[in-house]
CSV table of C-alpha atoms in Angstrom, one decimal:
chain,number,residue,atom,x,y,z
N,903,UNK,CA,113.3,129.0,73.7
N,904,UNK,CA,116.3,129.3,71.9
N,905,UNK,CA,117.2,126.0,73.8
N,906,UNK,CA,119.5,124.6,70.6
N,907,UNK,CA,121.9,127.0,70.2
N,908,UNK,CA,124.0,126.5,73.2
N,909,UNK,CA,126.4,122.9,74.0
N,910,UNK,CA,125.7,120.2,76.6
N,911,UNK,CA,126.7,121.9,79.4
N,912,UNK,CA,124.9,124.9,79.3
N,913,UNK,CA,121.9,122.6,78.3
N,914,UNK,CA,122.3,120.5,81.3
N,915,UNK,CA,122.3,123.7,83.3
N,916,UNK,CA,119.5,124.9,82.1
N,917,UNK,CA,117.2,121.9,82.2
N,918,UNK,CA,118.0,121.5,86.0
N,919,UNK,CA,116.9,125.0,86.7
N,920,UNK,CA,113.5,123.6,85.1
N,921,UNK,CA,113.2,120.8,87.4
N,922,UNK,CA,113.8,123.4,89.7
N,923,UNK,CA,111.4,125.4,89.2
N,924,UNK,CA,108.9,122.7,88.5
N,925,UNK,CA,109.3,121.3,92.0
N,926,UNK,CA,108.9,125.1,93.4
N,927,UNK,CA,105.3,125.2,91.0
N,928,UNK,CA,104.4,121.6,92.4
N,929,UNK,CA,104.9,122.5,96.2
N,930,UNK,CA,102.8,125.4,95.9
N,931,UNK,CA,100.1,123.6,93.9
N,932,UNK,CA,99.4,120.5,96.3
N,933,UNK,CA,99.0,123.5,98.9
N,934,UNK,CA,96.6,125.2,96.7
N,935,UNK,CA,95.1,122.2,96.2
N,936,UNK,CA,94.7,121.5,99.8
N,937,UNK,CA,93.4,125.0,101.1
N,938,UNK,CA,90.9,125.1,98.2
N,939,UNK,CA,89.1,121.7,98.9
N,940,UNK,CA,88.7,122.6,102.1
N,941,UNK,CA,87.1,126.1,101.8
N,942,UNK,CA,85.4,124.6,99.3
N,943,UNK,CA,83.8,122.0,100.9
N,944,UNK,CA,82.9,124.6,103.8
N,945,UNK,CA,82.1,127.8,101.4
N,946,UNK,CA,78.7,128.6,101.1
N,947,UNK,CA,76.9,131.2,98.9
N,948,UNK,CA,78.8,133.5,100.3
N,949,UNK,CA,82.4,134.4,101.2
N,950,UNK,CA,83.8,134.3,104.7
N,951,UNK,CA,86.8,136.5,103.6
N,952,UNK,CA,85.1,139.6,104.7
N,953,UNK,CA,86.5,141.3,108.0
N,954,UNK,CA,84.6,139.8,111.3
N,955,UNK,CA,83.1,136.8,109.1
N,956,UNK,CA,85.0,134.1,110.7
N,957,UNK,CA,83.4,134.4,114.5
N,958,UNK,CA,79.6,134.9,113.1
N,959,UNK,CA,80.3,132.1,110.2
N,960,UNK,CA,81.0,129.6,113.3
N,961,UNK,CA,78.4,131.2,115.4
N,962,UNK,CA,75.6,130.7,112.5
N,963,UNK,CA,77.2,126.9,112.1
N,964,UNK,CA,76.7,126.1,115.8
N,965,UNK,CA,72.7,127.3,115.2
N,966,UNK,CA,72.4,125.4,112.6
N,967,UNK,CA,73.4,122.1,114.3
N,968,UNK,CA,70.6,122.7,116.6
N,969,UNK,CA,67.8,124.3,114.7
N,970,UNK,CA,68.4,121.8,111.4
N,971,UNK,CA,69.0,122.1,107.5
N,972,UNK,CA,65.6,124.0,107.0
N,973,UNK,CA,67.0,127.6,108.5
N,974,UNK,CA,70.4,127.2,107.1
N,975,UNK,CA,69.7,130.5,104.4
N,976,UNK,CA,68.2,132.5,107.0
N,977,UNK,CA,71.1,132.0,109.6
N,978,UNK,CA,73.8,132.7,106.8
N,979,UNK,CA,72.2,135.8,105.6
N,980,UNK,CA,72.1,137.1,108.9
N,981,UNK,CA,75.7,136.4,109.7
N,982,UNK,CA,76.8,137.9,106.9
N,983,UNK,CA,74.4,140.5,107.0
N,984,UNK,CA,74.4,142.4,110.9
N,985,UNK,CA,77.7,141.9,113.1
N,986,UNK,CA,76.5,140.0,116.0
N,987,UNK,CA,78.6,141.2,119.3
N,988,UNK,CA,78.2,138.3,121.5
N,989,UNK,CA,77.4,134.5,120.4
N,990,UNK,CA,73.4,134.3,120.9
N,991,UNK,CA,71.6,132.0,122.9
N,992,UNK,CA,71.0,128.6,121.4
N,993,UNK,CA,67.4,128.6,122.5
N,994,UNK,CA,64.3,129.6,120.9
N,995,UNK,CA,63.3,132.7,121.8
N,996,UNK,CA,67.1,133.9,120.6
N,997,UNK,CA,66.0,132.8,117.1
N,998,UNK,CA,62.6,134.4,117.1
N,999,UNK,CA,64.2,138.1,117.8
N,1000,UNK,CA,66.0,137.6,115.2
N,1001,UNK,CA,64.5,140.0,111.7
N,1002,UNK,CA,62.0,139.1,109.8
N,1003,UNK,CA,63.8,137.1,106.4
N,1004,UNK,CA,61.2,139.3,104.0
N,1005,UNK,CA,62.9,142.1,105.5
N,1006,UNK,CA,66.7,141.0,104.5
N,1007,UNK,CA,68.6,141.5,101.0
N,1008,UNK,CA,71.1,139.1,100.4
N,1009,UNK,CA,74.6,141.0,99.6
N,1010,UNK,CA,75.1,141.6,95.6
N,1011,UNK,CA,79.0,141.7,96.2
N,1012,UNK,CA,80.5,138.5,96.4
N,1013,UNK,CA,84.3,137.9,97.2
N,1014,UNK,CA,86.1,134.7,95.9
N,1015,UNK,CA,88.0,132.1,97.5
N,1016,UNK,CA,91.4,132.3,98.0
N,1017,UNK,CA,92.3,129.4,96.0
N,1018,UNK,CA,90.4,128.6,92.7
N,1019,UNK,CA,90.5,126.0,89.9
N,1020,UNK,CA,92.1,127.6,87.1
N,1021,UNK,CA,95.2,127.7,88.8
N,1022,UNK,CA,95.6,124.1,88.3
N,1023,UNK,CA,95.4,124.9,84.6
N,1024,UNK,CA,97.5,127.1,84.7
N,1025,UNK,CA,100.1,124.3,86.7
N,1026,UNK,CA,99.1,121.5,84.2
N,1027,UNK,CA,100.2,123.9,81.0
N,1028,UNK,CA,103.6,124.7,82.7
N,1029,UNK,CA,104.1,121.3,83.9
N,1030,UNK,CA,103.7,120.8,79.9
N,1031,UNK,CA,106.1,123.5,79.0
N,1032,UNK,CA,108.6,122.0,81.5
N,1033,UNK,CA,108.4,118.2,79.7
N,1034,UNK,CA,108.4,119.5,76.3
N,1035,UNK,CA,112.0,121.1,77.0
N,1036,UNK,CA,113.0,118.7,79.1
N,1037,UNK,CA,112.1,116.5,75.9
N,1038,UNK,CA,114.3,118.9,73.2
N,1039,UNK,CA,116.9,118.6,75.0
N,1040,UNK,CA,117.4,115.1,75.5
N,1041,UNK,CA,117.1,115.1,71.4
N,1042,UNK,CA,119.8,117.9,71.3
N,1043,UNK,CA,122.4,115.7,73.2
N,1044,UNK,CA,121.2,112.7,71.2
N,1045,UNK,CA,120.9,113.5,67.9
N,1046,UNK,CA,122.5,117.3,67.3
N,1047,UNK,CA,125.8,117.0,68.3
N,1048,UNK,CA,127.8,119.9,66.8
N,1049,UNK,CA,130.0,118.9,63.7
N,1050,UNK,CA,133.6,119.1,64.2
N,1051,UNK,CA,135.8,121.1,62.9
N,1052,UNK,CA,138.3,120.5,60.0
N,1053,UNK,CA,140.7,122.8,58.0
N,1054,UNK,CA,138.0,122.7,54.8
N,1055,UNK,CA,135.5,124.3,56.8
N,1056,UNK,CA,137.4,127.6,57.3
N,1057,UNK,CA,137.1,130.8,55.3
N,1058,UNK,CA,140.3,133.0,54.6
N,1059,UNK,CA,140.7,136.1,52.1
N,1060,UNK,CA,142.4,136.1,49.2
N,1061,UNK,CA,144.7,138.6,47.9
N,1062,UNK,CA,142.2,141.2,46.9
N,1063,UNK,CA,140.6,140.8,50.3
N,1064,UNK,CA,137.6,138.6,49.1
N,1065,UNK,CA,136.3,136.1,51.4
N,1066,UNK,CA,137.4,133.0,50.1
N,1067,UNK,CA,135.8,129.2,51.9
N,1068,UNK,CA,138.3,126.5,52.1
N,1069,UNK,CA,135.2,123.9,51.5
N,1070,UNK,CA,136.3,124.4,47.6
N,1071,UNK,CA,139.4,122.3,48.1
N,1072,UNK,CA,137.4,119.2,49.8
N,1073,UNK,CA,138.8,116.3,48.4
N,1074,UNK,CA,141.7,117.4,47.4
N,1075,UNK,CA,145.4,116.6,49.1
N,1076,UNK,CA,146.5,119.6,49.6
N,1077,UNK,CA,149.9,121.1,50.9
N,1078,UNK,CA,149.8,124.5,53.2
N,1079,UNK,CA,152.7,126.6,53.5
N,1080,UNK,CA,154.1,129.9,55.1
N,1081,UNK,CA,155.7,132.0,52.5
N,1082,UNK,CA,158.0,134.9,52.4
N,1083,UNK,CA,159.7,137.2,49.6
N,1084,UNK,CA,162.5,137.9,51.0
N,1085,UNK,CA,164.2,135.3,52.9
N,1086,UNK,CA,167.2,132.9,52.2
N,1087,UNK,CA,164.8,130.1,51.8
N,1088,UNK,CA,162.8,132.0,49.4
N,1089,UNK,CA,164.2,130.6,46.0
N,1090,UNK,CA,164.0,127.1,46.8
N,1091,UNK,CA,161.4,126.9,48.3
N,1092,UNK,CA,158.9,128.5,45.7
N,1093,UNK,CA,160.9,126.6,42.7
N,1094,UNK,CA,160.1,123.2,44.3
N,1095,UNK,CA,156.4,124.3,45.3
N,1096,UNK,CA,156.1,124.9,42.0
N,1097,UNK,CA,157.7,122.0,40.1
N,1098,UNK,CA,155.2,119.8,42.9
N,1099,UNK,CA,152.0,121.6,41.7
N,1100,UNK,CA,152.6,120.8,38.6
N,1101,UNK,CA,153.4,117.4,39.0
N,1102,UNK,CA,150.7,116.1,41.0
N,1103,UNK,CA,148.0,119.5,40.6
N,1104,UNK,CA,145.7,120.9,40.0
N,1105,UNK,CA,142.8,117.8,39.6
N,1106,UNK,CA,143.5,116.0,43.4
N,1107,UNK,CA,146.5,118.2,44.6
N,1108,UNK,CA,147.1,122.1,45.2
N,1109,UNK,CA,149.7,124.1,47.2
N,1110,UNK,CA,148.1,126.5,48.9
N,1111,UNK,CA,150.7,130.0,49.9
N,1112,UNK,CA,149.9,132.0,53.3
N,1113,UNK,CA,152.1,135.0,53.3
N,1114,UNK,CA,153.8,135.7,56.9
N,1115,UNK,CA,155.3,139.1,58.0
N,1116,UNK,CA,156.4,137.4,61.6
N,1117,UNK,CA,159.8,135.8,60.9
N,1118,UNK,CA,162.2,138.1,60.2
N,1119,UNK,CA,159.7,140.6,58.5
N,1120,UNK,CA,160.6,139.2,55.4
N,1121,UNK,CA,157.5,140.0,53.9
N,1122,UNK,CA,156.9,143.1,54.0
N,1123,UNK,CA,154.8,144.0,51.1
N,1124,UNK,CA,150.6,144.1,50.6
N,1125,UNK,CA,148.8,141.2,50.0
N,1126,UNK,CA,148.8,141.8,46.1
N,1127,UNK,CA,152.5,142.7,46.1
N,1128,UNK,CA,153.4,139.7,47.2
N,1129,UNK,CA,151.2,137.6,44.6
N,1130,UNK,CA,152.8,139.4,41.7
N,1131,UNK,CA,156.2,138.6,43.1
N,1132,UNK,CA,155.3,135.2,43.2
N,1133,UNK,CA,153.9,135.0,39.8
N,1134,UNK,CA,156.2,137.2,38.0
N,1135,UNK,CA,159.6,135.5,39.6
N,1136,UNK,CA,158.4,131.5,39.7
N,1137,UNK,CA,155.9,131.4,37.5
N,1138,UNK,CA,153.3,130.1,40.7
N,1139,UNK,CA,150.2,128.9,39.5
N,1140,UNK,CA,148.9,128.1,43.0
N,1141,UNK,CA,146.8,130.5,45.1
N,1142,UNK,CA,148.3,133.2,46.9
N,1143,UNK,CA,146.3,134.3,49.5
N,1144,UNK,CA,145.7,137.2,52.0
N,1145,UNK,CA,148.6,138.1,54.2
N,1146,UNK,CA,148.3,136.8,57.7
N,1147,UNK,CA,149.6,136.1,61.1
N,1148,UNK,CA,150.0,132.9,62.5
N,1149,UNK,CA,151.7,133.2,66.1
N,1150,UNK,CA,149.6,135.1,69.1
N,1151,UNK,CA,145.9,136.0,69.8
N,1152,UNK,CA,145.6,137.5,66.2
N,1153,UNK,CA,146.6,134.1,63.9
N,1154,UNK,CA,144.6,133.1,61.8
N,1155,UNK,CA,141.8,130.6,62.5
N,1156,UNK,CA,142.4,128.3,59.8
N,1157,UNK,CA,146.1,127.7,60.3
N,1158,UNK,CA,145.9,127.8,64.2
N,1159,UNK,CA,143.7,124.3,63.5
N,1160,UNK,CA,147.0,123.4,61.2
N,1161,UNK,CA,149.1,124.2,64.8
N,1162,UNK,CA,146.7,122.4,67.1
N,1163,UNK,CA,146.8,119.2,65.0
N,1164,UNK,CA,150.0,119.1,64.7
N,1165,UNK,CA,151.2,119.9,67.6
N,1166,UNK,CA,153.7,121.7,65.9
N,1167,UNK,CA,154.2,125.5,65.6
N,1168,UNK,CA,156.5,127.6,62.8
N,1169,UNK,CA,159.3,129.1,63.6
N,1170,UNK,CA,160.3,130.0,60.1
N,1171,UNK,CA,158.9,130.8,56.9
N,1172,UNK,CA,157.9,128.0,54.7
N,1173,UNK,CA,156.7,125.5,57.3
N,1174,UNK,CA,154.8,122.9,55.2
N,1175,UNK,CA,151.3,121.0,56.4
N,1176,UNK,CA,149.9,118.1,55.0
N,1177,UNK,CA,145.9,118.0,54.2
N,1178,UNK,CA,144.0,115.2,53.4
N,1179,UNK,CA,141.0,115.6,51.0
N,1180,UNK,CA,138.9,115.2,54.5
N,1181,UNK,CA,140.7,118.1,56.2
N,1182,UNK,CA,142.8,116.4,58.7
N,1183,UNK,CA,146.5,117.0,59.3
N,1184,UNK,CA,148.0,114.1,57.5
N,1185,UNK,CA,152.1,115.5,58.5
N,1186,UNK,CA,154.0,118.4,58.5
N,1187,UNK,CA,157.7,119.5,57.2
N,1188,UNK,CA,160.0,122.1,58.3
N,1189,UNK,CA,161.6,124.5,55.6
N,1190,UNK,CA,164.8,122.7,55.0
N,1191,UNK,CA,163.8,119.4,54.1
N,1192,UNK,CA,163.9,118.4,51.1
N,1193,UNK,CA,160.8,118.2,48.8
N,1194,UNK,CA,161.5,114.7,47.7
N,1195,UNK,CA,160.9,114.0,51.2
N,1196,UNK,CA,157.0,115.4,50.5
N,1197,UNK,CA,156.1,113.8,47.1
N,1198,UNK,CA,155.9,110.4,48.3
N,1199,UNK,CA,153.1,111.1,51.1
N,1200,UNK,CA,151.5,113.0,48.3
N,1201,UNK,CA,151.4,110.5,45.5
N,1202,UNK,CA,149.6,108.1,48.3
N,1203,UNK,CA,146.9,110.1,49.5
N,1204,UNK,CA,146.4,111.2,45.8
N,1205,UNK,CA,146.3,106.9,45.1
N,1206,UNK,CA,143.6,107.2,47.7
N,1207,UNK,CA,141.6,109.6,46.6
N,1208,UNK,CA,141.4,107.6,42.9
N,1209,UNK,CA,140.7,104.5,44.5
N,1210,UNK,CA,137.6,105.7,46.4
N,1211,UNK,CA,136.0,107.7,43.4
N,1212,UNK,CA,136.3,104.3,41.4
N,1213,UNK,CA,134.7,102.8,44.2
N,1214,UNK,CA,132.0,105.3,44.2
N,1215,UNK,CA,131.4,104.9,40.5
C-alpha cells in the first residue's frame, strides 16, 4: 500500500482513516447481520421480495396456524402463485375451493434475500486488511525511523559537472570552505589551505574548496577555470569542486546543512567549516582568522580518529 514511504504523521493520518472506515464496514455488518437472521429464519422456499408477496405471505401464515404443518407447501405455493384480493375465510370450505395441488407448478425463478452470507466474508477479509496495516505501521514508527541527515550523505558535482557523493570522505576530518579568485583574501587564504592539507592530509584530513560567485562576484569564471587557477597559482592538491551558490532558495544542499548546524551563515568568501569524520559540524571560522587558530581543532579530531581504528583493530 505504499504505506512505508511517507513519515509519522502522514502515517498516523492514514491509519485513523482506517479505523474509520472499519467502524463504517462494522455498523453496516451487525445490520446485515441482523436483517439476514431474521428473513432467514422466516424465508421459505421461496422469496417474499416479489411485489404483493408481503400481504398473501401473512395471509398463507395465518392458515397455517389453523390448518397445521401438513398443508404448509400447498398454502405457500398458492400465495406465491394467484394474488389473492381479500384475506380468505379461515374455515373449511375456504380451503377446499382452493385448486387442485396436481394442478400447480411451483415458480422456476427464485429471488434472493436481501442480505446473504458471503458478505460477512467479505467483512472478515477487510477487517484483515485493516489489522494488517494497522500492524505495519506500528513497525514503521518502531523500528524504520528515517536516518538523519549528515554532511557525508550529500552528493555535489565536481568541476567537470560529474556527480560526486560526499560518503567518500567518511571518516575523514575535513575542512569546508568558500573560495574565490579574485578577492583580497584570495592569497592567503589558498597558501594556508594549502600548507594545512599538506600537513595533516590526505590519509584522515582534506580541504574541501566550494567556489562562490555571491560576494562581490569575485568569481566569476566556469567551474574548470577556477580549478586551474587554483592549481596553476598555489599548487592546491585539494578538490575543487562545482561552482555553487550558497545564500537563497538555490544554495546548495550540502552546505545549507553546513549553515543550519552552525547557525552561522557567510558573508564573505572563505568562510571555513569544521567536519568530523561522522559528518557533524564540529566549528566554524570566519576568513580573517588566522589558520593557526584551525590546526589545533584538527590535530584532535585527527588524534581521534587514530585512537578508535586502534581500538577497532
Amino acid at each position: 500500500m505504499g504505506l512505508l514511504a511517507t513519515g509519522p504523521l502522514a502515517t498516523s493520518c492514514f491509519f485513523m482513516e482506517l479505523l474509520n472506515l472499519a467502524y463504517v464496514v462494522l455498523s453496516e455488518a451487525a445490520t446485515c447481520t441482523s436483517g439476514g437472521s431474521q428473513n432467514t429464519r422466516e424465508a421459505f422456499p421461496y422469496s417474499t421480495e416479489r411485489p404483493g408477496a408481503q400481504q398473501r405471505h401473512c395471509e398463507v401464515k395465518h392458515l397455517l396456524q389453523q390448518q397445521g404443518q401438513n398443508e404448509q407447501r400447498v398454502l405457500f405455493s398458492l400465495s406465491c402463485k394467484f394474488r389473492v384480493s381479500a384475506p380468505p375465510s379461515h374455515s373449511g370450505p375456504a380451503l377446499a375451493s382452493l385448486p387442485s395441488v396436481s394442478k400447480m407448478e411451483p415458480l422456476t425463478t427464485t429471488y434472493p434475500l436481501k442480505y446473504s452470507v458471503p458478505k460477512a466474508r467479505v467483512f472478515v477479509v477487510f477487517l484483515s486488511m485493516v489489522l494488517c496495516t494497522a500492524v505495519l505501521c506500528i513497525l514503521q514508527l518502531r523500528f524504520f525511523k528515517p536516518k538523519s541527515k549528515d554532511f557525508y550523505s550529500f552528493e555535489v558535482k565536481d568541476s567537470r559537472g560529474r556527480i560526486v557523493s560526499l560518503e567518500k570522505y567518511r571518516g575523514k576530518a575535513t575542512l569546508v570552505v568558500n573560495v574565490a579568485s579574485y578577492c583580497q583574501n584570495t592569497d592567503k587564504n589558498y597558501i594556508a589551505l594549502q600548507e594545512l592539507h599538506r600537513e595533516f592530509g590526505p590519509s584522515h584530513f582534506t580541504v574541501l574548496a566550494f567556489p562562490c560567485n555571491q560576494f562581490g562576484e569575485s568569481e566569476p569564471g566556469s567551474s574548470q577555470e577556477i580549478e586551474a587557477f587554483a592549481k596553476g597559482n598555489y599548487g592546491v592538491t585539494f578538490p575543487v569542486f562545482h561552482k555553487i551558490k550558497i545564500l537563497g532558495s538555490e544554495a546548495e544542499p550540502a552546505f545549507k546543512f553546513l549553515i543550519d548546524s552552525s547557525k552561522k551563515e557567510p558573508r564573505w568568501n572563505f568562510w571555513k567549516y569544521l567536519v568530523s569524520p561522522e559528518g557533524k559540524v564540529v566549528k566554524f571560522w570566519r576568513p580573517e582568522e588566522p589558520i593557526e587558530s584551525i590546526k589545533p581543532e584538527v590535530a584532535s579530531l585527527i588524534r581521534q580518529i587514530i585512537m578508535k581504528k586502534r581500538e577497532d583493530l
